[in-house]
Coordinates of C-alpha atoms in Angstrom, one line a residue:
X1073 CA 60.1 108.4 126.6
X1074 CA 60.9 104.8 125.8
X1075 CA 60.6 103.6 122.2
X1076 CA 58.9 100.2 121.6
X1077 CA 59.7 98.9 118.1
X1078 CA 57.6 96.0 117.0
X1079 CA 58.7 94.0 113.9
X1080 CA 56.2 91.5 112.6
X1081 CA 58.0 89.0 110.2
X1082 CA 55.8 87.5 107.4
X1083 CA 57.3 84.5 105.7
X1084 CA 56.3 81.2 104.1
X1085 CA 58.6 79.2 101.7
X1086 CA 57.7 78.4 98.2
X1087 CA 55.2 75.5 98.3
X1088 CA 54.6 75.3 94.6
X1089 CA 55.7 72.1 92.7
X1090 CA 58.4 73.2 90.3
X1091 CA 56.8 71.5 87.3
X1092 CA 53.0 71.8 87.8
X1093 CA 53.0 75.0 89.7
X1094 CA 50.4 73.3 92.0
X1095 CA 50.7 74.2 95.8
X1096 CA 51.8 71.2 97.8
X1097 CA 50.6 72.8 101.0
X1098 CA 48.1 75.6 101.5
X1099 CA 49.8 77.5 104.2
X1100 CA 50.3 80.8 102.3
X1101 CA 46.6 81.0 101.5
X1102 CA 45.5 80.0 105.0
X1103 CA 47.8 82.4 106.8
X1104 CA 46.7 85.1 104.3
X1105 CA 42.9 84.8 105.3
X1106 CA 43.8 84.5 109.0
X1107 CA 46.9 86.2 110.1
X1108 CA 47.9 88.7 107.4
X1109 CA 44.4 90.0 107.2
X1110 CA 44.0 90.2 111.0
X1111 CA 47.3 91.9 111.6
X1112 CA 46.3 94.6 108.9
X1113 CA 42.9 94.9 110.6
X1114 CA 44.5 95.6 114.0
X1115 CA 46.8 98.3 112.5
X1116 CA 43.9 99.9 110.6
X1117 CA 41.8 100.1 113.8
X1118 CA 44.5 101.2 116.2
X1119 CA 45.6 104.3 114.4
X1120 CA 48.2 105.3 117.1
X1121 CA 50.3 102.1 116.6
X1122 CA 53.4 102.4 114.6
X1123 CA 55.5 99.3 113.7
X1124 CA 57.5 97.6 111.1
X1125 CA 56.1 94.8 109.0
X1126 CA 58.5 92.5 107.1
X1127 CA 57.6 90.8 103.9
X1128 CA 59.7 88.1 102.2
X1129 CA 59.7 88.3 98.3
X1130 CA 58.9 84.6 97.9
X1131 CA 55.8 85.2 100.1
X1132 CA 54.6 88.2 98.1
X1133 CA 55.0 86.2 94.9
X1134 CA 52.8 83.5 96.2
X1135 CA 50.2 86.0 97.4
X1136 CA 50.2 87.3 93.8
X1137 CA 49.7 83.7 92.6
X1138 CA 46.7 83.2 94.8
X1139 CA 45.2 86.5 93.6
X1140 CA 45.5 85.3 90.0
X1141 CA 43.9 82.0 90.9
X1142 CA 40.8 83.9 92.2
X1143 CA 40.8 86.2 89.2
X1144 CA 40.9 83.4 86.6
X1145 CA 39.5 80.4 88.4
X1146 CA 42.4 78.3 87.3
X1147 CA 43.0 76.6 90.7
X1148 CA 46.6 75.5 91.5
X1149 CA 45.8 74.9 95.2
X1150 CA 43.9 71.6 95.8
X1151 CA 41.9 73.2 98.7
X1152 CA 40.5 75.8 96.5
X1153 CA 39.8 73.4 93.6
X1154 CA 37.9 71.1 95.9
X1155 CA 35.9 74.0 97.5
X1156 CA 35.0 75.4 94.0
X1157 CA 33.8 72.0 92.7
X1158 CA 30.1 72.5 92.0
X1159 CA 29.3 68.8 92.8
X1160 CA 31.7 67.1 95.2
X1161 CA 30.3 63.8 93.9
X1162 CA 32.8 64.4 91.1
X1163 CA 35.9 65.0 93.2
X1164 CA 38.8 62.7 92.2
X1165 CA 40.0 60.1 94.6
X1166 CA 43.3 62.1 94.8
X1167 CA 41.4 65.3 95.9
X1168 CA 39.3 63.3 98.4
X1169 CA 42.4 61.8 100.0
X1170 CA 44.2 65.2 100.0
X1171 CA 41.2 66.7 101.8
X1172 CA 41.0 63.9 104.4
X1173 CA 44.7 64.2 105.1
X1174 CA 44.7 68.0 105.4
X1175 CA 41.4 69.3 106.7
X1176 CA 42.0 68.9 110.4
X1177 CA 45.6 70.3 110.4
X1178 CA 45.1 73.2 112.8
X1179 CA 45.5 73.8 116.5
X1180 CA 42.4 71.9 117.6
X1181 CA 41.8 73.6 121.0
X1182 CA 41.3 77.0 119.5
X1183 CA 40.4 76.2 115.8
X1184 CA 38.4 72.9 115.9
X1185 CA 37.0 72.2 119.4
X1186 CA 34.9 75.4 119.6
X1187 CA 32.8 74.4 116.6
X1188 CA 30.4 71.6 117.1
X1189 CA 29.8 70.9 113.3
X1190 CA 33.5 70.8 112.6
X1191 CA 34.1 68.4 115.6
X1192 CA 31.4 66.2 114.2
X1193 CA 33.1 65.9 110.8
X1194 CA 36.4 64.9 112.7
X1195 CA 34.5 62.4 114.8
X1196 CA 32.8 60.8 111.8
X1197 CA 36.1 60.4 110.0
X1198 CA 37.8 58.9 113.1
X1199 CA 34.9 56.4 113.6
X1200 CA 35.1 55.3 109.9
X1201 CA 38.8 54.9 110.0
X1202 CA 38.9 52.9 113.2
X1203 CA 35.9 50.6 112.6
X1204 CA 35.9 49.8 108.9
X1205 CA 38.9 50.0 106.6
X1206 CA 36.5 50.3 103.6
X1207 CA 34.2 52.9 105.2
X1208 CA 35.8 55.9 103.6
X1209 CA 34.1 54.9 100.4
X1210 CA 30.7 55.6 102.0
X1211 CA 31.5 59.2 102.9
X1212 CA 29.1 61.2 100.9
X1213 CA 29.6 64.3 98.7
X1214 CA 27.9 66.3 101.4
X1215 CA 30.6 65.3 103.9
X1216 CA 33.4 66.5 101.6
X1217 CA 31.5 69.7 100.8
X1218 CA 31.0 70.5 104.5
X1219 CA 34.7 69.5 105.3
X1220 CA 36.2 71.8 102.7
X1221 CA 33.9 74.6 103.9
X1222 CA 34.8 74.1 107.5
X1223 CA 38.5 74.0 106.9
X1224 CA 38.2 77.4 105.2
X1225 CA 36.0 78.7 108.0
X1226 CA 38.3 77.4 110.7
X1227 CA 41.2 79.3 109.2
X1228 CA 39.3 82.5 108.5
X1229 CA 40.5 85.5 110.4
X1230 CA 38.7 87.0 113.3
X1231 CA 38.3 90.3 111.5
X1232 CA 36.5 88.5 108.7
X1233 CA 34.2 86.7 111.2
X1234 CA 33.4 90.1 112.8
X1235 CA 33.2 92.4 109.8
X1236 CA 32.4 90.0 106.9
X1237 CA 29.0 88.9 105.7
X1238 CA 29.1 85.3 104.4
X1239 CA 31.6 83.9 107.0
X1240 CA 29.4 84.5 110.0
X1241 CA 26.4 83.3 108.1
X1242 CA 28.0 80.0 107.2
X1243 CA 29.4 79.5 110.6
X1244 CA 25.9 79.9 112.0
X1245 CA 24.5 77.5 109.4
X1246 CA 27.0 74.9 110.4
X1247 CA 26.3 72.2 107.8
X1248 CA 24.7 71.3 104.5
X1249 CA 26.7 73.9 102.6
X1250 CA 25.6 74.3 99.0
X1251 CA 27.6 75.1 95.9
X1252 CA 26.3 78.7 96.2
X1253 CA 27.5 78.9 99.8
X1254 CA 31.0 77.7 98.8
X1255 CA 31.1 80.1 95.9
X1256 CA 30.1 83.0 98.1
X1257 CA 32.8 82.1 100.6
X1258 CA 35.5 81.8 97.8
X1259 CA 34.4 85.3 96.5
X1260 CA 34.8 86.8 100.0
X1261 CA 38.2 85.1 100.5
X1262 CA 39.4 86.0 97.1
X1263 CA 38.6 89.6 97.7
X1264 CA 40.6 89.4 101.0
X1265 CA 43.7 88.0 99.3
X1266 CA 43.6 90.5 96.5
X1267 CA 43.3 93.4 99.0
X1268 CA 46.2 92.3 101.3
X1269 CA 49.2 94.0 99.6
X1270 CA 47.2 97.2 98.8
X1271 CA 46.1 97.4 102.5
X1272 CA 49.7 97.2 103.8
X1273 CA 50.9 99.6 101.1
X1274 CA 48.3 102.1 102.2
X1275 CA 49.3 101.8 105.9
X1276 CA 52.9 102.5 104.8
X1277 CA 52.0 105.4 102.6
X1278 CA 50.0 106.9 105.4
X1279 CA 53.1 106.8 107.6
X1280 CA 51.6 104.4 110.1
X1281 CA 53.9 101.5 109.5
X1282 CA 57.2 100.8 107.8
X1283 CA 57.5 97.9 105.4
X1284 CA 60.9 96.2 105.3
X1285 CA 62.2 93.1 103.4
X1286 CA 64.2 89.9 103.5
X1287 CA 66.6 88.7 100.8
X1288 CA 64.8 86.9 97.8
X1289 CA 63.7 83.4 98.7
X1290 CA 64.9 83.6 102.3
X1291 CA 68.5 82.2 102.0
X1292 CA 70.7 81.5 104.9
X1293 CA 73.2 84.2 103.6
X1294 CA 76.0 83.6 106.0
X1295 CA 76.2 80.0 105.0
X1296 CA 75.9 80.8 101.3
X1297 CA 78.9 83.0 101.7
X1298 CA 81.1 80.8 104.0
X1299 CA 80.3 77.5 105.7
X1300 CA 82.9 78.3 108.3
X1301 CA 80.7 81.1 109.7
X1302 CA 78.9 78.3 111.5
X1303 CA 82.0 77.7 113.6
X1304 CA 82.2 81.2 114.9
X1305 CA 79.5 80.6 117.6
X1306 CA 79.8 76.7 117.4
X1307 CA 83.5 75.8 117.0
X1308 CA 82.9 72.1 116.8
X1309 CA 80.2 72.3 114.2
X1310 CA 80.5 69.5 111.6
X1311 CA 80.6 71.1 108.1
X1312 CA 79.5 69.6 104.8
X1313 CA 82.2 67.7 102.7
X1314 CA 82.0 70.5 100.2
X1315 CA 84.5 73.2 101.1
X1316 CA 82.0 76.0 100.2
X1317 CA 78.9 76.9 98.4
X1318 CA 80.3 77.9 95.0
X1319 CA 79.7 81.5 94.0
X1320 CA 78.0 82.1 97.3
X1321 CA 78.8 85.8 97.6
X1322 CA 77.3 86.6 94.3
X1323 CA 74.3 84.6 95.1
X1324 CA 73.8 86.4 98.3
X1325 CA 74.0 89.7 96.4
X1326 CA 71.5 88.5 94.0
X1327 CA 69.0 87.7 96.7
X1328 CA 69.5 91.2 98.1
X1329 CA 68.9 92.8 94.7
X1330 CA 65.8 90.6 94.2
X1331 CA 64.4 91.8 97.5
X1332 CA 64.8 95.5 96.6
X1333 CA 63.2 94.9 93.2
X1334 CA 60.3 92.9 94.4
X1335 CA 59.6 95.2 97.4
X1336 CA 59.6 98.4 95.2
X1337 CA 57.3 96.7 92.7
X1338 CA 54.8 95.8 95.3
X1339 CA 54.9 98.8 97.6
X1340 CA 56.0 101.6 95.4
X1341 CA 59.2 102.5 97.2
X1342 CA 62.5 100.8 98.1
X1343 CA 62.9 99.3 101.5
X1344 CA 64.9 101.2 104.1
X1345 CA 65.7 98.2 106.2
X1346 CA 66.2 94.6 106.0
X1347 CA 65.4 91.6 108.4
X1348 CA 67.9 88.9 107.3
X1349 CA 66.4 85.4 106.9
X1350 CA 66.3 83.8 110.4
X1351 CA 67.9 86.9 111.8
X1352 CA 71.2 85.4 110.6
X1353 CA 74.1 87.8 110.2
X1354 CA 77.9 87.5 109.6
X1355 CA 80.5 90.2 108.9
X1356 CA 80.7 89.3 105.2
X1357 CA 76.9 89.4 104.8
X1358 CA 76.7 92.7 106.9
X1359 CA 79.2 94.2 104.4
X1360 CA 76.9 93.3 101.5
X1361 CA 73.9 94.8 103.4
X1362 CA 75.8 98.1 104.0
X1363 CA 77.1 98.1 100.3
X1364 CA 73.5 97.6 99.1
X1365 CA 72.4 100.8 100.8
X1366 CA 70.1 99.6 103.6
X1367 CA 69.9 101.9 106.6
X1368 CA 69.3 99.3 109.2
X1369 CA 69.3 95.5 109.8
X1370 CA 68.7 93.3 112.8
X1371 CA 69.4 90.1 114.6
X1372 CA 68.9 88.5 118.0
X1373 CA 70.3 89.1 121.6
X1374 CA 72.1 85.8 121.2
X1375 CA 74.2 87.2 118.4
X1376 CA 74.8 90.3 120.4
X1377 CA 76.0 88.3 123.4
X1378 CA 78.4 86.3 121.3
X1379 CA 79.6 89.5 119.7
X1380 CA 79.9 91.9 122.6
X1381 CA 79.6 89.9 125.8
X1382 CA 76.9 88.9 128.2
X1383 CA 76.4 92.4 129.5
X1384 CA 75.6 93.9 126.0
X1385 CA 72.1 95.3 126.0
X1386 CA 69.3 95.3 123.3
X1387 CA 68.0 98.7 124.8
X1388 CA 70.3 100.7 122.6
X1389 CA 71.0 100.7 118.8
X1390 CA 74.4 99.6 117.6
X1391 CA 76.9 100.5 115.0
X1392 CA 78.6 97.8 113.0
X1393 CA 82.2 97.0 113.6
X1394 CA 84.7 99.5 112.2
X1395 CA 85.3 99.1 108.4
X1396 CA 81.7 98.0 107.6
X1397 CA 80.4 99.9 104.4
X1398 CA 77.6 102.3 104.5
X1399 CA 75.9 103.8 107.6
X1400 CA 74.1 100.9 109.1
X1401 CA 72.2 100.8 112.4
X1402 CA 72.0 97.3 114.1
X1403 CA 69.1 96.3 116.3
X1404 CA 69.0 93.1 118.5
X1405 CA 65.6 91.7 119.5
X1406 CA 64.6 91.6 123.2
X1407 CA 64.2 87.8 123.3
X1408 CA 62.4 87.7 126.6
X1409 CA 59.5 90.1 125.5
X1410 CA 59.4 88.6 121.9
X1411 CA 59.1 85.1 123.2
X1412 CA 56.4 86.0 125.8
X1413 CA 54.2 87.0 122.9
X1414 CA 55.4 84.1 120.6
X1415 CA 55.0 81.3 123.1
X1416 CA 53.6 82.2 126.6
X1417 CA 50.8 84.7 126.4
X1418 CA 48.6 82.3 124.3
X1419 CA 48.0 80.5 127.6
X1420 CA 46.8 83.7 129.4
X1421 CA 43.7 85.8 129.3
X1422 CA 44.2 88.5 126.7
X1423 CA 43.8 91.4 129.2
X1424 CA 46.1 89.7 131.7
X1425 CA 48.8 89.2 129.0
X1426 CA 48.6 92.7 127.8
X1427 CA 48.8 94.1 131.4
X1428 CA 51.8 91.9 132.1
X1429 CA 53.5 93.0 129.0
X1430 CA 52.9 96.7 129.9
X1431 CA 54.5 96.0 133.3
X1432 CA 57.6 94.6 131.6
X1433 CA 57.8 97.7 129.5
X1434 CA 57.4 99.9 132.6
X1435 CA 60.4 98.1 134.2
X1436 CA 62.5 98.9 131.2
X1437 CA 61.3 102.5 131.1
X1438 CA 62.2 103.0 134.8
X1439 CA 65.8 101.8 134.1
X1440 CA 66.2 104.5 131.5
X1441 CA 63.4 106.6 129.9
X1442 CA 65.3 106.6 126.7
X1443 CA 65.5 102.8 126.4
X1444 CA 64.8 101.2 123.1
X1445 CA 62.6 98.1 123.4
X1446 CA 62.9 95.9 120.2
X1447 CA 60.3 93.2 120.0
X1448 CA 60.7 91.2 116.9
X1449 CA 58.8 87.9 116.0
X1450 CA 56.8 85.9 113.5
X1451 CA 53.7 87.7 112.5
X1452 CA 51.8 84.6 111.4
X1453 CA 52.3 81.4 113.3
X1454 CA 51.8 82.2 117.0
X1455 CA 48.2 83.4 116.8
X1456 CA 46.4 80.2 116.3
X1457 CA 47.4 79.1 119.7
X1458 CA 45.6 82.2 121.1
X1459 CA 41.9 82.1 121.6
X1460 CA 40.2 84.1 118.8
X1461 CA 43.4 84.4 116.9
X1462 CA 44.8 86.8 119.6
X1463 CA 42.1 89.3 118.8
X1464 CA 41.5 90.3 122.5
X1465 CA 45.2 90.2 123.3
X1466 CA 46.0 92.8 120.5
X1467 CA 43.0 94.9 121.4
X1468 CA 44.0 95.2 125.0
X1469 CA 47.7 95.6 124.2
X1470 CA 47.3 98.3 121.6
X1471 CA 44.7 100.2 123.7
X1472 CA 47.0 100.0 126.8
X1473 CA 49.9 101.4 124.7
X1474 CA 47.6 104.4 123.5
X1475 CA 46.9 105.2 127.2
X1476 CA 50.6 105.1 128.3
X1477 CA 52.4 108.4 127.7
X1478 CA 55.8 106.9 128.7
X1479 CA 55.9 104.4 125.9
X1480 CA 55.7 105.3 122.2
X1481 CA 55.6 102.8 119.3
X1482 CA 58.0 103.5 116.5
X1483 CA 59.1 102.0 113.2
X1484 CA 62.7 100.8 113.1
X1485 CA 63.7 103.7 110.8
X1486 CA 62.3 106.1 113.4
X1487 CA 64.2 104.1 116.1
X1488 CA 67.4 104.5 114.1
X1489 CA 66.8 108.2 113.9
X1490 CA 65.9 108.5 117.6
X1491 CA 68.9 106.4 118.7
X1492 CA 71.5 107.8 116.5
X1493 CA 73.4 109.7 119.1
X1494 CA 73.2 106.7 121.6
X1495 CA 74.4 104.0 119.3
X1496 CA 77.2 101.9 120.6
X1497 CA 80.0 100.4 118.5
X1498 CA 80.0 96.6 118.1
X1499 CA 83.6 95.4 118.6
X1500 CA 83.0 92.5 116.2
X1501 CA 80.2 90.5 114.8
X1502 CA 80.1 86.7 115.6
X1503 CA 78.0 85.0 112.9
X1504 CA 74.7 83.6 114.2
X1505 CA 71.0 83.7 114.1
X1506 CA 68.0 84.3 116.3
X1507 CA 68.1 80.5 117.3
X1508 CA 70.5 80.2 120.1
X1509 CA 72.7 82.8 118.5
X1510 CA 74.2 80.1 116.3
X1511 CA 73.6 78.6 112.8
X1512 CA 73.0 75.1 114.1
X1513 CA 69.5 74.9 112.9
X1514 CA 70.7 74.9 109.3
X1515 CA 74.0 73.1 109.3
X1516 CA 75.9 70.5 111.3
X1517 CA 73.4 67.7 111.4
X1518 CA 74.2 64.9 108.9
X1519 CA 70.9 65.4 107.0
X1520 CA 71.4 69.2 106.8
X1521 CA 75.0 68.7 105.5
X1522 CA 73.9 66.2 103.0
X1523 CA 71.4 68.7 101.6
X1524 CA 74.0 71.3 101.4
X1525 CA 76.3 68.9 99.5
X1526 CA 73.5 68.1 97.0
X1527 CA 72.9 71.8 96.6
X1528 CA 76.6 72.5 96.0
X1529 CA 76.8 69.8 93.3
X1530 CA 73.7 71.3 91.6
X1531 CA 75.3 74.8 91.8
X1532 CA 78.6 73.6 90.1
X1533 CA 76.5 72.1 87.3
X1534 CA 74.5 75.4 87.0
X1535 CA 77.7 77.5 86.9
X1536 CA 79.2 75.4 84.1
X1537 CA 76.0 75.6 82.0
X1538 CA 75.5 79.3 82.6
X1539 CA 79.0 79.9 81.6
X1540 CA 78.8 77.8 78.5
X1541 CA 76.7 80.4 76.7
X1542 CA 74.3 77.8 75.4
X1543 CA 71.2 79.1 77.2
X1544 CA 69.1 81.9 75.9
X1545 CA 68.0 84.7 78.1
X1546 CA 64.7 83.2 79.1
X1547 CA 66.3 79.8 79.9
X1548 CA 68.9 81.6 82.1
X1549 CA 66.2 83.4 83.9
X1550 CA 64.4 80.0 84.6
X1551 CA 67.6 78.5 85.9
X1552 CA 68.3 81.4 88.2
X1553 CA 64.7 81.5 89.6
X1554 CA 64.8 77.7 90.3
X1555 CA 68.3 78.0 91.9
X1556 CA 67.0 80.7 94.2
X1557 CA 64.2 78.5 95.4
X1558 CA 66.7 75.7 96.1
X1559 CA 68.7 78.1 98.3
X1560 CA 65.9 78.7 100.7
X1561 CA 66.7 78.3 104.4
X1562 CA 63.5 76.4 105.0
X1563 CA 64.7 73.1 103.5
X1564 CA 67.6 73.0 106.0
X1565 CA 65.4 74.1 108.9
X1566 CA 63.2 71.0 108.6
X1567 CA 65.8 68.4 107.9
X1568 CA 66.9 66.5 111.1
X1569 CA 65.6 64.0 113.6
X1570 CA 63.8 66.5 115.9
X1571 CA 61.1 67.6 113.6
X1572 CA 57.8 65.9 112.8
X1573 CA 58.2 63.1 110.3
X1574 CA 55.2 64.4 108.3
X1575 CA 56.8 67.9 107.9
X1576 CA 60.4 66.5 107.3
X1577 CA 59.1 64.2 104.5
X1578 CA 57.2 67.0 102.8
X1579 CA 60.0 69.5 102.8
X1580 CA 62.6 66.8 102.0
X1581 CA 60.6 65.8 99.0
X1582 CA 59.9 69.4 97.8
X1583 CA 63.6 70.3 98.1
X1584 CA 64.6 67.4 96.0
X1585 CA 61.8 68.1 93.4
X1586 CA 63.4 71.6 93.1
X1587 CA 66.8 70.2 92.6
X1588 CA 65.4 67.7 90.0
X1589 CA 63.8 70.6 88.1
X1590 CA 67.0 72.6 88.2
X1591 CA 68.9 69.7 86.5
X1592 CA 66.2 69.4 83.9
X1593 CA 66.4 73.2 83.1
X1594 CA 70.2 72.6 82.7
X1595 CA 69.5 69.7 80.3
X1596 CA 71.6 67.4 82.6
X1597 CA 70.9 64.0 84.0
X1598 CA 69.5 64.0 87.6
X1599 CA 72.0 62.4 90.1
X1600 CA 70.6 59.3 91.7
X1601 CA 70.8 60.6 95.3
X1602 CA 68.1 63.2 94.4
X1603 CA 65.6 60.3 94.0
X1604 CA 66.2 59.2 97.7
X1605 CA 64.9 60.9 100.8
X1606 CA 67.6 62.8 102.7
X1607 CA 66.2 62.3 106.2
X1608 CA 65.2 59.0 107.8
X1609 CA 63.8 60.3 111.0
X1610 CA 61.5 62.8 112.7
X1611 CA 60.1 63.9 116.1
X1612 CA 56.6 64.4 117.4
X1613 CA 54.0 65.2 114.7
X1614 CA 52.8 68.9 114.8
X1615 CA 49.3 70.3 114.2
X1616 CA 50.0 71.6 110.8
X1617 CA 51.3 74.6 109.0
X1618 CA 54.8 75.9 109.3
X1619 CA 55.0 75.7 113.0
X1620 CA 58.3 77.3 113.6
X1621 CA 59.6 79.4 116.5
X1622 CA 58.3 82.9 116.2
X1623 CA 61.1 85.0 114.8

């Protein structure tokens, strides 16, 4: 019997302004009411499916933040503040501009075009903008009330539309939403957000899923430890002028410790496995993972090919190179199957996609009925490209798996146990990530290297201040929290001339705001370069959200 091991990776970076705490982008909340709730609903309904769900601590912290906002009514997300305004006539110009800029950021073919009332709001805005520069002033309070409501409805999960009460009612109503309508919608969405972590915890406690973690704020750990790791798979990689990230090994360890602490607090038990940020591993980081006591970790087939040759297979588990601490099991994702789900099947009819996937599984099973099939991908960003948020795809796929006795779904800890006697020894580990098997997405481009140099300079300042002894315990904790946010991989992901200008500008600005806040916490002057954008370019604008490859 072949083992199919799904890993659904849930991650969003910290979108909160470091001073005000206000969310600069609403993607954590919108993915929570759409993707995190739908993925939980699929697993609750299909009781035979076993899988691993990976949560990043910085995401869990923001989900907690949203739950607190709903509990207190102290809104730190502009979208929620606007939706909760009893009379949109009193919306500030800033909030109106924010909503007009944000409220059509979605994948239009599946999330906007199917809804006539939502389309009409878009068409009105387009007409006003193209025919009269002053026409925006004439948009009524009813327009903004309907727009905020429809943006929330468009991002609501399919499970909420099918099983909820107020959401299907409001979608049927279509327009003229009252303050009572919007409050009822917020009440339902607030209950959804508050229930997310308990739902996943219950699934784990029932033995149906395994919950794993990622280090702290999702740092690119191999680069924290050693910039030269980038040259293992890309020998000509241009490196930052700074020779290293100061104290990178201890910072990587701190993110590992933060992951275990946060995970245990939220889910009641320590994680057994770890999906590294961006699937990025190096030997030095692998040593830390083993020393920290994790039983398994994972990366991509690209890393496996660079480490063990083109013929190395993902259909078995692997042991780390000799000398690696602990008793780790390594998994490498099947890139073909993972990318079919992440990028291709959204163009197919759900039943056809599920049948094709099952055919692919059968081929692997026929090769060896003990094969491991590791399918790892983003659990949040692919589904808006599917009709009905992939509802029918998951239904058909999970039902087909239930009917197939030759394929069993397993958690990664179960896969490690089942594969223990079949593990192969990795001769060496070539540092890399799930993207091309290299680290080129986070280093090597002039803008990315410039950001690393700015972070290195800030870290030197932080080290001197922390070592001086002049900070009390609370101030030290504030510095370390802000430093952890600055170390996120997401800032470096977006910088470069091949991403959307809108996304680049936002992440560039938020990265520099976090650096600025760090210097203020250190009571040091902010360097002049922090005031200037790092990146000057960008590619084709995207539909919105953190539209990354599914990892």
